[in-house]
Short mmCIF file of C-alpha atoms in Angstrom, two decimals:
data_model
loop_
_atom_site.label_atom_id
_atom_site.label_comp_id
_atom_site.label_asym_id
_atom_site.label_seq_id
_atom_site.Cartn_x
_atom_site.Cartn_y
_atom_site.Cartn_z
CA UNK A 1 0.00 0.00 0.00
CA UNK A 2 1.48 3.32 -1.14
CA UNK A 3 0.55 6.91 -0.30
CA UNK A 4 0.68 8.58 -3.71
CA UNK A 5 1.50 11.99 -2.22
CA UNK A 6 4.47 10.53 -0.35
CA UNK A 7 5.89 8.63 -3.36
CA UNK A 8 5.74 10.79 -6.50
CA UNK A 9 7.62 8.17 -8.53
CA UNK A 10 5.05 5.46 -7.80
CA UNK A 11 2.22 7.96 -8.31
CA UNK A 12 3.58 8.79 -11.76
CA UNK A 13 4.01 5.12 -12.67
CA UNK A 14 0.38 4.25 -11.88
CA UNK A 15 -1.33 7.58 -12.66
CA UNK A 16 -2.99 6.21 -15.81
CA UNK A 17 -5.13 3.89 -13.67
CA UNK A 18 -6.57 6.58 -11.39
CA UNK A 19 -6.93 6.37 -7.62
CA UNK A 20 -7.13 3.89 -6.12
CA UNK A 21 -4.99 1.88 -8.54
CA UNK A 22 -4.09 -1.76 -7.96
CA UNK A 23 -1.06 -3.37 -9.55
CA UNK A 24 -0.36 -7.10 -9.64
CA UNK A 25 3.28 -8.13 -10.06
CA UNK A 26 5.22 -11.36 -10.23
CA UNK A 27 7.48 -12.38 -7.36
CA UNK A 28 10.44 -10.83 -9.23
CA UNK A 29 8.49 -7.56 -9.58
CA UNK A 30 7.38 -7.59 -13.19
CA UNK A 31 3.88 -6.25 -13.89
CA UNK A 32 1.06 -8.67 -14.68
CA UNK A 33 -1.97 -6.38 -14.76
CA UNK A 34 -3.26 -3.05 -13.44
CA UNK A 35 -6.75 -2.31 -12.18
CA UNK A 36 -8.49 1.06 -12.20
CA UNK A 37 -10.36 2.42 -9.19
CA UNK A 38 -12.36 0.67 -6.49
CA UNK A 39 -12.61 -3.12 -6.63
CA UNK A 40 -15.59 -5.08 -5.35
CA UNK A 41 -14.20 -7.43 -2.64
CA UNK A 42 -15.95 -10.55 -3.94
CA UNK A 43 -14.87 -10.00 -7.55
CA UNK A 44 -11.37 -9.09 -6.39
CA UNK A 45 -11.07 -12.30 -4.35
CA UNK A 46 -12.17 -14.28 -7.39
CA UNK A 47 -9.48 -12.57 -9.48
CA UNK A 48 -6.81 -13.30 -6.87
CA UNK A 49 -7.75 -16.97 -6.81
CA UNK A 50 -7.43 -17.17 -10.59
CA UNK A 51 -4.00 -15.53 -10.41
CA UNK A 52 -2.89 -18.10 -7.82
CA UNK A 53 -4.07 -20.86 -10.17
CA UNK A 54 -2.10 -19.28 -13.03
CA UNK A 55 1.00 -19.05 -10.87
CA UNK A 56 0.79 -22.70 -9.84
CA UNK A 57 0.33 -23.72 -13.46
CA UNK A 58 3.33 -21.63 -14.57
CA UNK A 59 1.17 -19.26 -16.63
CA UNK A 60 1.80 -16.12 -14.55
CA UNK A 61 4.46 -14.27 -16.52
CA UNK A 62 5.27 -10.61 -16.22
CA UNK A 63 5.37 -8.14 -19.07
CA UNK A 64 8.66 -6.53 -19.98
CA UNK A 65 8.37 -2.86 -20.97
CA UNK A 66 9.74 -1.74 -24.31
CA UNK A 67 13.03 0.16 -24.12
CA UNK A 68 12.63 3.94 -24.19
CA UNK A 69 12.81 5.44 -27.69
CA UNK A 70 16.00 7.26 -28.65
CA UNK A 71 16.16 11.05 -28.59
CA UNK A 72 14.55 12.33 -31.76
CA UNK A 73 15.60 15.23 -33.92
CA UNK A 74 13.23 17.35 -35.91
CA UNK A 75 11.96 20.88 -35.91
CA UNK A 76 10.83 22.13 -32.49
CA UNK A 77 8.08 24.22 -34.06
CA UNK A 78 6.71 21.12 -35.78
CA UNK A 79 6.70 19.25 -32.45
CA UNK A 80 4.74 22.12 -30.89
CA UNK A 81 2.26 22.25 -33.78
CA UNK A 82 1.62 18.50 -33.51
CA UNK A 83 1.02 18.85 -29.77
CA UNK A 84 -1.36 21.76 -30.36
CA UNK A 85 -3.45 19.65 -32.74
CA UNK A 86 -3.68 16.95 -30.06
CA UNK A 87 -4.72 19.42 -27.37
CA UNK A 88 -7.22 21.10 -29.67
CA UNK A 89 -9.02 17.78 -30.12
CA UNK A 90 -9.83 17.81 -26.39
CA UNK A 91 -11.39 21.29 -26.44
CA UNK A 92 -15.04 21.30 -25.29
CA UNK A 93 -16.69 24.00 -27.38
CA UNK A 94 -19.94 23.72 -25.44
CA UNK A 95 -18.80 23.91 -21.79
CA UNK A 96 -15.16 25.03 -22.25
CA UNK A 97 -12.11 23.30 -20.85
CA UNK A 98 -10.11 20.35 -22.17
CA UNK A 99 -11.92 17.03 -21.90
CA UNK A 100 -15.62 16.26 -21.67
CA UNK A 101 -16.27 13.38 -19.26
CA UNK A 102 -14.50 14.93 -16.28
CA UNK A 103 -14.04 18.68 -15.95
CA UNK A 104 -10.63 19.27 -14.43
CA UNK A 105 -8.91 22.63 -13.82
CA UNK A 106 -5.74 22.03 -15.87
CA UNK A 107 -3.61 25.08 -15.10
CA UNK A 108 -0.88 24.26 -17.63
CA UNK A 109 -3.41 24.12 -20.49
CA UNK A 110 -4.89 27.44 -19.38
CA UNK A 111 -1.42 28.97 -19.24
CA UNK A 112 -0.64 27.72 -22.73
CA UNK A 113 -3.89 29.14 -24.12
CA UNK A 114 -2.87 32.63 -22.93
CA UNK A 115 0.71 32.14 -24.12
CA UNK A 116 -0.46 30.91 -27.52
CA UNK A 117 -2.56 34.01 -28.04
CA UNK A 118 0.32 36.29 -27.02
CA UNK A 119 3.10 34.65 -29.03
CA UNK A 120 1.32 33.45 -32.14
CA UNK A 121 -1.59 35.86 -32.44
CA UNK A 122 -4.24 33.14 -32.07
CA UNK A 123 -6.58 35.39 -30.10
CA UNK A 124 -9.37 32.81 -30.04
CA UNK A 125 -7.31 30.79 -27.58
CA UNK A 126 -7.14 33.65 -25.12
CA UNK A 127 -10.92 33.81 -25.13
CA UNK A 128 -11.10 30.04 -24.68
CA UNK A 129 -8.65 30.14 -21.79
CA UNK A 130 -10.58 32.93 -20.07
CA UNK A 131 -13.87 31.15 -20.73
CA UNK A 132 -12.46 28.04 -19.05
CA UNK A 133 -11.33 30.06 -16.03
CA UNK A 134 -14.82 31.54 -15.80
CA UNK A 135 -16.48 28.11 -15.92
CA UNK A 136 -14.15 26.52 -13.38
CA UNK A 137 -15.10 29.17 -10.83
CA UNK A 138 -17.95 26.75 -10.08
CA UNK A 139 -15.34 24.61 -8.31
CA UNK A 140 -14.48 27.32 -5.77
CA UNK A 141 -15.78 26.90 -2.23
CA UNK A 142 -17.83 30.08 -1.65
CA UNK A 143 -17.54 29.84 2.16
CA UNK A 144 -13.95 28.88 3.01
CA UNK A 145 -12.32 29.59 -0.33
CA UNK A 146 -10.07 27.21 -2.22
CA UNK A 147 -10.90 25.10 -5.26
CA UNK A 148 -12.31 21.58 -5.29
CA UNK A 149 -10.37 18.97 -7.23
CA UNK A 150 -12.60 18.34 -10.27
CA UNK A 151 -16.21 17.89 -11.40
CA UNK A 152 -17.88 14.75 -12.71
CA UNK A 153 -20.64 14.12 -15.22
CA UNK A 154 -19.19 16.33 -17.92
CA UNK A 155 -20.28 19.50 -16.10
CA UNK A 156 -18.44 22.03 -13.95
CA UNK A 157 -20.87 22.12 -11.01
CA UNK A 158 -20.84 18.53 -9.70
CA UNK A 159 -17.57 18.58 -7.77
CA UNK A 160 -15.48 16.05 -5.98
CA UNK A 161 -14.95 18.10 -2.83
CA UNK A 162 -11.36 17.23 -1.97
CA UNK A 163 -9.04 20.25 -1.98
CA UNK A 164 -5.51 19.37 -2.98
CA UNK A 165 -2.46 21.62 -2.95
CA UNK A 166 -1.61 21.18 -6.63
CA UNK A 167 -5.04 22.45 -7.69
CA UNK A 168 -4.73 25.51 -5.43
CA UNK A 169 -1.28 26.27 -6.85
CA UNK A 170 -2.51 26.01 -10.42
CA UNK A 171 -5.54 28.17 -9.69
CA UNK A 172 -3.37 30.87 -8.07
CA UNK A 173 -1.18 31.02 -11.16
CA UNK A 174 -4.06 30.83 -13.66
CA UNK A 175 -6.07 33.68 -12.19
CA UNK A 176 -2.98 35.81 -11.58
CA UNK A 177 -2.01 35.44 -15.26
CA UNK A 178 -5.58 36.21 -16.33
CA UNK A 179 -5.55 39.42 -14.28
CA UNK A 180 -2.13 40.42 -15.63
CA UNK A 181 -3.40 39.93 -19.19
CA UNK A 182 -6.79 41.63 -18.87
CA UNK A 183 -6.65 43.84 -15.71
CA UNK A 184 -10.21 42.64 -15.08
CA UNK A 185 -10.77 42.92 -11.28
CA UNK A 186 -12.88 39.75 -11.19
CA UNK A 187 -9.75 37.66 -11.77
CA UNK A 188 -8.00 39.42 -8.90
CA UNK A 189 -10.97 38.60 -6.67
CA UNK A 190 -10.89 34.91 -7.63
CA UNK A 191 -7.15 34.70 -6.95
CA UNK A 192 -7.92 36.19 -3.54
CA UNK A 193 -10.44 33.41 -2.82
CA UNK A 194 -7.80 30.76 -3.52
CA UNK A 195 -5.12 32.65 -1.60
CA UNK A 196 -7.44 33.01 1.43
CA UNK A 197 -7.68 29.23 1.69
CA UNK A 198 -3.98 28.55 1.06
CA UNK A 199 -2.93 31.10 3.69
CA UNK A 200 -5.53 29.77 6.11
CA UNK A 201 -6.19 26.04 6.52
CA UNK A 202 -3.24 24.94 4.35
CA UNK A 203 -0.58 26.98 6.14
CA UNK A 204 1.78 25.27 8.56
CA UNK A 205 2.76 27.45 11.56
CA UNK A 206 6.41 26.65 10.81
CA UNK A 207 6.10 28.18 7.35
CA UNK A 208 5.33 25.23 5.10
CA UNK A 209 2.12 24.47 3.23
CA UNK A 210 0.01 21.36 3.71
CA UNK A 211 -0.97 18.70 1.20
CA UNK A 212 -4.77 18.35 1.00
CA UNK A 213 -8.12 18.40 2.77
CA UNK A 214 -10.54 15.47 2.60
CA UNK A 215 -13.73 15.65 0.58
CA UNK A 216 -15.86 14.24 3.42
CA UNK A 217 -16.08 14.79 7.17
CA UNK A 218 -15.15 11.47 8.78
CA UNK A 219 -14.73 12.49 12.43
CA UNK A 220 -16.02 15.22 14.70
CA UNK A 221 -17.66 15.92 18.07
CA UNK A 222 -20.57 13.53 18.45
CA UNK A 223 -20.38 12.45 14.81
CA UNK A 224 -21.90 8.97 14.41
CA UNK A 225 -21.42 8.59 10.66
CA UNK A 226 -19.37 10.33 7.98
CA UNK A 227 -20.86 13.43 6.39
CA UNK A 228 -20.43 13.42 2.61
CA UNK A 229 -18.86 16.45 1.01
CA UNK A 230 -22.00 17.30 -0.94
CA UNK A 231 -23.85 17.71 2.36
CA UNK A 232 -21.04 19.28 4.38
CA UNK A 233 -19.96 21.90 1.84
CA UNK A 234 -23.56 22.95 1.17
CA UNK A 235 -23.67 24.41 4.70
CA UNK A 236 -22.69 27.92 5.74
CA UNK A 237 -19.69 28.64 7.95
CA UNK A 238 -21.57 28.17 11.23
CA UNK A 239 -23.16 24.92 10.05
CA UNK A 240 -19.83 23.50 9.05
CA UNK A 241 -18.04 24.48 12.23
CA UNK A 242 -20.79 22.94 14.32
CA UNK A 243 -19.86 19.58 12.78
CA UNK A 244 -16.09 20.02 12.57
CA UNK A 245 -13.86 20.10 9.50
CA UNK A 246 -12.68 17.45 7.04
CA UNK A 247 -9.21 16.19 7.89
CA UNK A 248 -6.18 18.02 6.51
CA UNK A 249 -3.11 16.04 5.48
CA UNK A 250 -0.43 18.03 7.29
CA UNK A 251 2.58 16.57 5.52
CA UNK A 252 4.82 19.21 3.95
CA UNK A 253 6.10 17.90 0.62
CA UNK A 254 8.72 19.64 -1.50
CA UNK A 255 6.95 19.34 -4.86
CA UNK A 256 3.64 20.72 -3.60
CA UNK A 257 5.34 23.53 -1.70
CA UNK A 258 7.30 24.38 -4.82
CA UNK A 259 4.07 24.67 -6.82
CA UNK A 260 2.37 26.76 -4.14
CA UNK A 261 5.36 29.07 -3.71
CA UNK A 262 5.38 29.78 -7.43
CA UNK A 263 1.62 30.36 -7.44
CA UNK A 264 1.85 32.80 -4.54
CA UNK A 265 4.72 34.62 -6.26
CA UNK A 266 2.59 34.96 -9.39
CA UNK A 267 -0.19 36.48 -7.29
CA UNK A 268 2.27 38.98 -5.86
CA UNK A 269 3.74 39.76 -9.27
CA UNK A 270 0.40 40.37 -10.97
CA UNK A 271 -1.66 41.76 -8.10
CA UNK A 272 0.80 43.06 -5.50
CA UNK A 273 -0.49 40.91 -2.63
CA UNK A 274 2.22 41.30 0.03
CA UNK A 275 0.73 38.52 2.17
CA UNK A 276 1.19 36.11 -0.72
CA UNK A 277 4.85 37.04 -1.10
CA UNK A 278 5.47 36.80 2.64
CA UNK A 279 3.93 33.30 2.75
CA UNK A 280 5.97 32.23 -0.27
CA UNK A 281 9.16 33.41 1.43
CA UNK A 282 8.31 31.56 4.66
CA UNK A 283 7.65 28.37 2.74
CA UNK A 284 10.86 28.81 0.75
CA UNK A 285 12.91 29.31 3.89
CA UNK A 286 11.38 26.17 5.40
CA UNK A 287 12.21 24.13 2.31
CA UNK A 288 15.83 25.26 2.39
CA UNK A 289 16.07 24.68 6.13
CA UNK A 290 14.37 21.27 6.33
CA UNK A 291 14.53 19.64 2.88
CA UNK A 292 17.79 20.73 1.22
CA UNK A 293 20.65 18.23 1.11
CA UNK A 294 24.36 18.97 1.29
CA UNK A 295 24.59 18.26 -2.47
CA UNK A 296 22.04 20.96 -3.31
CA UNK A 297 19.04 18.70 -4.00
CA UNK A 298 15.76 18.64 -2.08
CA UNK A 299 14.17 15.77 -0.17
CA UNK A 300 10.48 15.06 -0.73
CA UNK A 301 9.65 15.19 2.99
CA UNK A 302 11.91 16.66 5.64
CA UNK A 303 12.46 13.27 7.32
CA UNK A 304 13.12 11.37 4.07
CA UNK A 305 16.36 9.54 3.49
CA UNK A 306 17.50 7.86 0.31
CA UNK A 307 15.83 8.65 -3.01
CA UNK A 308 15.48 12.19 -4.30
CA UNK A 309 12.74 12.74 -6.87
CA UNK A 310 12.78 14.62 -10.16
CA UNK A 311 9.42 16.28 -9.52
CA UNK A 312 10.70 17.81 -6.29
CA UNK A 313 13.81 19.20 -7.98
CA UNK A 314 11.88 20.63 -10.92
CA UNK A 315 9.11 22.33 -8.95
CA UNK A 316 11.38 23.59 -6.17
CA UNK A 317 13.80 24.91 -8.78
CA UNK A 318 11.07 26.98 -10.39
CA UNK A 319 9.96 28.16 -6.94
CA UNK A 320 13.47 29.33 -6.08
CA UNK A 321 13.60 31.32 -9.31
CA UNK A 322 10.18 32.80 -8.53
CA UNK A 323 11.47 33.94 -5.13
CA UNK A 324 14.52 35.45 -6.83
CA UNK A 325 12.22 37.30 -9.21
CA UNK A 326 9.91 38.83 -6.59
CA UNK A 327 12.64 39.76 -4.09
CA UNK A 328 15.65 40.63 -6.21
CA UNK A 329 17.83 38.62 -3.81
CA UNK A 330 20.67 36.76 -5.57
CA UNK A 331 20.67 34.04 -2.90
CA UNK A 332 17.58 32.38 -4.36
CA UNK A 333 19.09 32.21 -7.84
CA UNK A 334 22.27 30.68 -6.44
CA UNK A 335 20.26 28.00 -4.64
CA UNK A 336 18.43 27.29 -7.91
CA UNK A 337 21.73 26.94 -9.75
CA UNK A 338 23.08 24.51 -7.18
CA UNK A 339 19.85 22.51 -7.48
CA UNK A 340 20.18 22.43 -11.27
CA UNK A 341 23.79 21.27 -11.02
CA UNK A 342 22.73 18.48 -8.65
CA UNK A 343 19.99 17.41 -11.08
CA UNK A 344 22.41 17.28 -14.00
CA UNK A 345 24.76 15.09 -11.96
CA UNK A 346 22.30 12.76 -10.28
CA UNK A 347 19.19 12.59 -12.48
CA UNK A 348 20.13 13.26 -16.09
CA UNK A 349 19.94 10.36 -18.55
CA UNK A 350 23.01 10.44 -20.83
CA UNK A 351 20.63 9.74 -23.72
CA UNK A 352 18.58 12.84 -22.89
CA UNK A 353 15.96 13.73 -20.32
CA UNK A 354 15.84 13.08 -16.59
CA UNK A 355 15.05 10.01 -14.51
CA UNK A 356 12.20 9.98 -11.99
CA UNK A 357 14.56 9.66 -9.02
CA UNK A 358 18.14 9.09 -8.03
CA UNK A 359 19.51 5.59 -8.53
CA UNK A 360 18.01 3.02 -6.18
CA UNK A 361 20.44 0.14 -5.54
CA UNK A 362 17.74 -1.84 -3.72
CA UNK A 363 15.16 -1.75 -6.56
CA UNK A 364 14.19 -4.98 -8.28
CA UNK A 365 12.18 -6.03 -11.29
CA UNK A 366 10.30 -3.30 -13.12
CA UNK A 367 11.15 -0.81 -10.37
CA UNK A 368 14.84 -1.09 -11.24
CA UNK A 369 14.12 0.21 -14.75
CA UNK A 370 14.49 3.97 -14.44
CA UNK A 371 11.68 6.00 -15.99
CA UNK A 372 11.67 9.46 -17.57
CA UNK A 373 8.31 10.94 -16.53
CA UNK A 374 6.79 13.04 -19.28
CA UNK A 375 5.39 16.02 -17.38
CA UNK A 376 8.22 16.14 -14.85
CA UNK A 377 10.73 16.34 -17.70
CA UNK A 378 8.76 19.21 -19.22
CA UNK A 379 8.75 21.06 -15.88
CA UNK A 380 12.49 20.44 -15.46
CA UNK A 381 13.09 21.78 -18.97
CA UNK A 382 11.19 24.96 -18.11
CA UNK A 383 13.24 25.37 -14.92
CA UNK A 384 16.58 24.90 -16.68
CA UNK A 385 15.65 27.24 -19.50
CA UNK A 386 14.46 29.95 -17.10
CA UNK A 387 17.65 29.58 -15.05
CA UNK A 388 19.85 29.74 -18.14
CA UNK A 389 18.26 32.92 -19.41
CA UNK A 390 18.53 34.61 -16.02
CA UNK A 391 22.29 34.05 -15.81
CA UNK A 392 25.13 35.81 -17.62
CA UNK A 393 24.30 35.66 -21.32
CA UNK A 394 27.95 35.91 -22.28
CA UNK A 395 28.65 32.48 -20.78
CA UNK A 396 28.04 30.33 -23.84
CA UNK A 397 29.15 27.17 -22.08
CA UNK A 398 26.26 27.12 -19.59
CA UNK A 399 24.76 23.61 -19.68
CA UNK A 400 21.19 24.43 -18.71
CA UNK A 401 19.47 25.40 -21.98
CA UNK A 402 21.06 22.53 -23.95
CA UNK A 403 19.93 20.08 -21.25
CA UNK A 404 16.41 21.55 -21.43
CA UNK A 405 16.23 21.07 -25.20
CA UNK A 406 17.60 17.54 -24.95
CA UNK A 407 14.97 16.67 -22.32
CA UNK A 408 12.15 17.94 -24.52
CA UNK A 409 13.41 15.96 -27.48
CA UNK A 410 13.73 12.86 -25.28
CA UNK A 411 9.98 12.92 -24.50
CA UNK A 412 8.83 14.01 -27.98
CA UNK A 413 8.11 10.51 -29.29
CA UNK A 414 4.64 10.83 -30.92
CA UNK A 415 3.27 7.73 -29.19
CA UNK A 416 4.39 9.03 -25.80
CA UNK A 417 2.92 12.47 -26.41
CA UNK A 418 -0.33 10.91 -27.62
CA UNK A 419 -0.55 8.81 -24.45
CA UNK A 420 -0.66 11.99 -22.34
CA UNK A 421 -4.00 13.07 -23.81
CA UNK A 422 -4.94 16.56 -22.65
CA UNK A 423 -2.14 16.77 -20.06
CA UNK A 424 0.49 18.30 -22.33
CA UNK A 425 0.30 21.98 -21.39
CA UNK A 426 3.69 21.97 -19.63
CA UNK A 427 5.32 20.31 -22.65
CA UNK A 428 3.81 22.77 -25.14
CA UNK A 429 4.72 25.75 -22.98
CA UNK A 430 8.29 24.49 -22.65
CA UNK A 431 8.58 24.14 -26.43
CA UNK A 432 7.18 27.64 -26.92
CA UNK A 433 9.57 29.12 -24.36
CA UNK A 434 12.52 27.34 -25.95
CA UNK A 435 11.79 28.76 -29.42
CA UNK A 436 10.67 32.29 -28.41
CA UNK A 437 12.95 35.32 -28.42
CA UNK A 438 13.99 35.82 -24.77
CA UNK A 439 13.47 39.22 -23.16
CA UNK A 440 15.39 40.48 -20.13
CA UNK A 441 13.81 43.04 -17.83
CA UNK A 442 16.56 44.03 -15.41
CA UNK A 443 16.24 46.39 -12.47
CA UNK A 444 19.65 47.87 -11.70
CA UNK A 445 19.57 48.48 -7.97
CA UNK A 446 19.78 46.85 -4.57
CA UNK A 447 17.06 44.76 -2.90
CA UNK A 448 17.09 46.95 0.23
CA UNK A 449 16.43 50.15 -1.76
CA UNK A 450 12.70 51.09 -1.77
CA UNK A 451 13.10 52.85 -5.12
CA UNK A 452 14.54 49.69 -6.68
CA UNK A 453 11.71 47.62 -5.18
CA UNK A 454 9.16 50.03 -6.69
CA UNK A 455 10.71 49.52 -10.12
CA UNK A 456 10.81 45.75 -9.59
CA UNK A 457 7.14 45.82 -8.64
CA UNK A 458 6.29 47.67 -11.86
CA UNK A 459 8.43 45.30 -13.93
CA UNK A 460 6.71 42.22 -12.51
CA UNK A 461 3.30 43.53 -13.56
CA UNK A 462 4.26 43.75 -17.27
CA UNK A 463 2.39 41.15 -19.30
CA UNK A 464 5.26 39.59 -21.22
CA UNK A 465 5.49 35.79 -20.84
CA UNK A 466 8.89 35.70 -22.58
CA UNK A 467 10.47 37.98 -20.01
CA UNK A 468 12.98 37.12 -17.31
CA UNK A 469 12.66 39.73 -14.55
CA UNK A 470 15.64 40.16 -12.24
CA UNK A 471 17.52 42.67 -10.12
CA UNK A 472 21.20 43.29 -10.77
CA UNK A 473 23.67 45.23 -8.60
CA UNK A 474 24.73 48.61 -10.04
CA UNK A 475 27.76 48.24 -12.30
CA UNK A 476 27.51 44.44 -12.63
CA UNK A 477 25.72 43.95 -15.96
CA UNK A 478 24.61 47.54 -16.57
CA UNK A 479 26.11 50.95 -15.74
CA UNK A 480 25.60 52.53 -12.34
CA UNK A 481 23.60 55.68 -13.06
CA UNK A 482 23.43 56.68 -9.40
CA UNK A 483 19.76 55.70 -9.04
CA UNK A 484 17.71 52.54 -9.71
CA UNK A 485 17.02 52.00 -13.40
CA UNK A 486 15.29 49.43 -15.62
CA UNK A 487 16.58 48.08 -18.93
CA UNK A 488 14.68 45.84 -21.36
CA UNK A 489 16.93 43.79 -23.63
CA UNK A 490 16.89 41.03 -26.22
CA UNK A 491 20.03 39.41 -27.59
CA UNK A 492 20.29 42.19 -30.21
CA UNK A 493 18.96 45.40 -28.62
CA UNK A 494 18.26 47.21 -25.35
CA UNK A 495 15.87 49.95 -24.37
CA UNK A 496 16.89 53.34 -23.07
CA UNK A 497 17.17 53.38 -19.25
CA UNK A 498 13.85 53.87 -17.44
CA UNK A 499 13.93 55.35 -13.95
CA UNK A 500 10.26 56.05 -13.12
CA UNK A 501 7.84 53.19 -12.29
CA UNK A 502 4.90 55.14 -13.74
CA UNK A 503 6.60 55.32 -17.15
CA UNK A 504 7.75 51.70 -17.31
CA UNK A 505 4.60 50.10 -18.74
CA UNK A 506 4.42 52.46 -21.73
CA UNK A 507 8.17 52.31 -22.38
CA UNK A 508 8.11 48.52 -22.20
CA UNK A 509 5.18 48.32 -24.61
CA UNK A 510 7.04 50.48 -27.13
CA UNK A 511 10.17 48.32 -26.89
CA UNK A 512 8.32 45.00 -26.99
CA UNK A 513 6.42 45.93 -30.16
CA UNK A 514 9.68 45.49 -32.07
CA UNK A 515 10.61 42.11 -30.57
CA UNK A 516 9.98 39.42 -33.22
CA UNK A 517 7.43 36.73 -32.46
CA UNK A 518 7.91 33.10 -33.54
#
């Protein structure tokens, strides 16, 4: 029995079968069959007896997985276009969102819809992304805030009431990006409803952020039977508190905290919510204090020993860069670089891409065959590319962008991409970021200077998905003009220096109009 939150590698391996998933293996740990969802005890016992009979008769043989395909070449734009066609097939033109049987708030697909409109001029996809965000508001708890996990029945208003950290993180980022794009105050209000929940029930007093809250109330004062979520969450605040509250999983996991930190930083960047930034910083400090190893990697849980997981490194890496972006403090970027270097040493497949976890000398059977998880590789590619572009552009020997491209090519096999269905937003966004013209927005100043922070605040609010926003000490990369200044640059041109926050948006718009789009 495995807790899928505690073992991201096992969760990834069996994700296609939903939760709960049941796997049957041979005694030497080769897979025989996998079962989706709840199993009726009588039918399950019958199945087990038949498997015992097969084993005794010598018929129980395990499958051997095919070797991973080699890294493929080919045009990156063509890979992106093929992925777009796949994602487009999942678009629900009637109710919005990607997929029809189960309505799920897929933040990466929403992000890509907005990016697609911005980079490629496909404005219909911005409207579709915003329409999806409007429809998925039905999943928000109107009393305590936060977003339910998904909705069944092909509609948006029949939710499964569990609240999980990954959904909250995605919602924070989605609505922050929607507000940054449109300046419509309704998106700011929705982000506030998610943030209220994250900074309330999900916040650990020591600074971390918790994992999930159950869909149903299973225990409480005088409670004789569980209260289903549909009944519990229909009550007002007083009615709920009279019964108690569904249990919260208080584990603090690195991957989920990485996602939430980045979401909170996006809320600060787009909306200016200081409480969100403060919570992100507390969670980041806790991760560094309790999860970081001497080699620069991050443990999944603070008490873990042994394996380190790709998903933790990728999401924490992006969180560290987000903290660098919203504070201007170089320390966070240095921690991100040390994490990237660890990942290249301990997780990178020489053939391209990254393994799900560090090498496990005790693994046997199918578990000894190291996997390259699709989405986790896409997230790692985005982290490495963002890190690369935020470092000194004169250093041509930096390994991070080449490793990002190699990882994306390693997972670009058409059959593998097709198997992901609608869950390819991270992959498409990574491909788009890799092929887009990078833009630097650099605040020349010091983090403890209020004038520099005001310029940083204005820079963060600019709606330019290609941009890396950073603070640089005076005289390091740009001249010291005696006062904080902003420069916008591509690899071929820079703007004139901008010293007033109120003038930055217009000056940036004028400069960005001349930056070529893919």
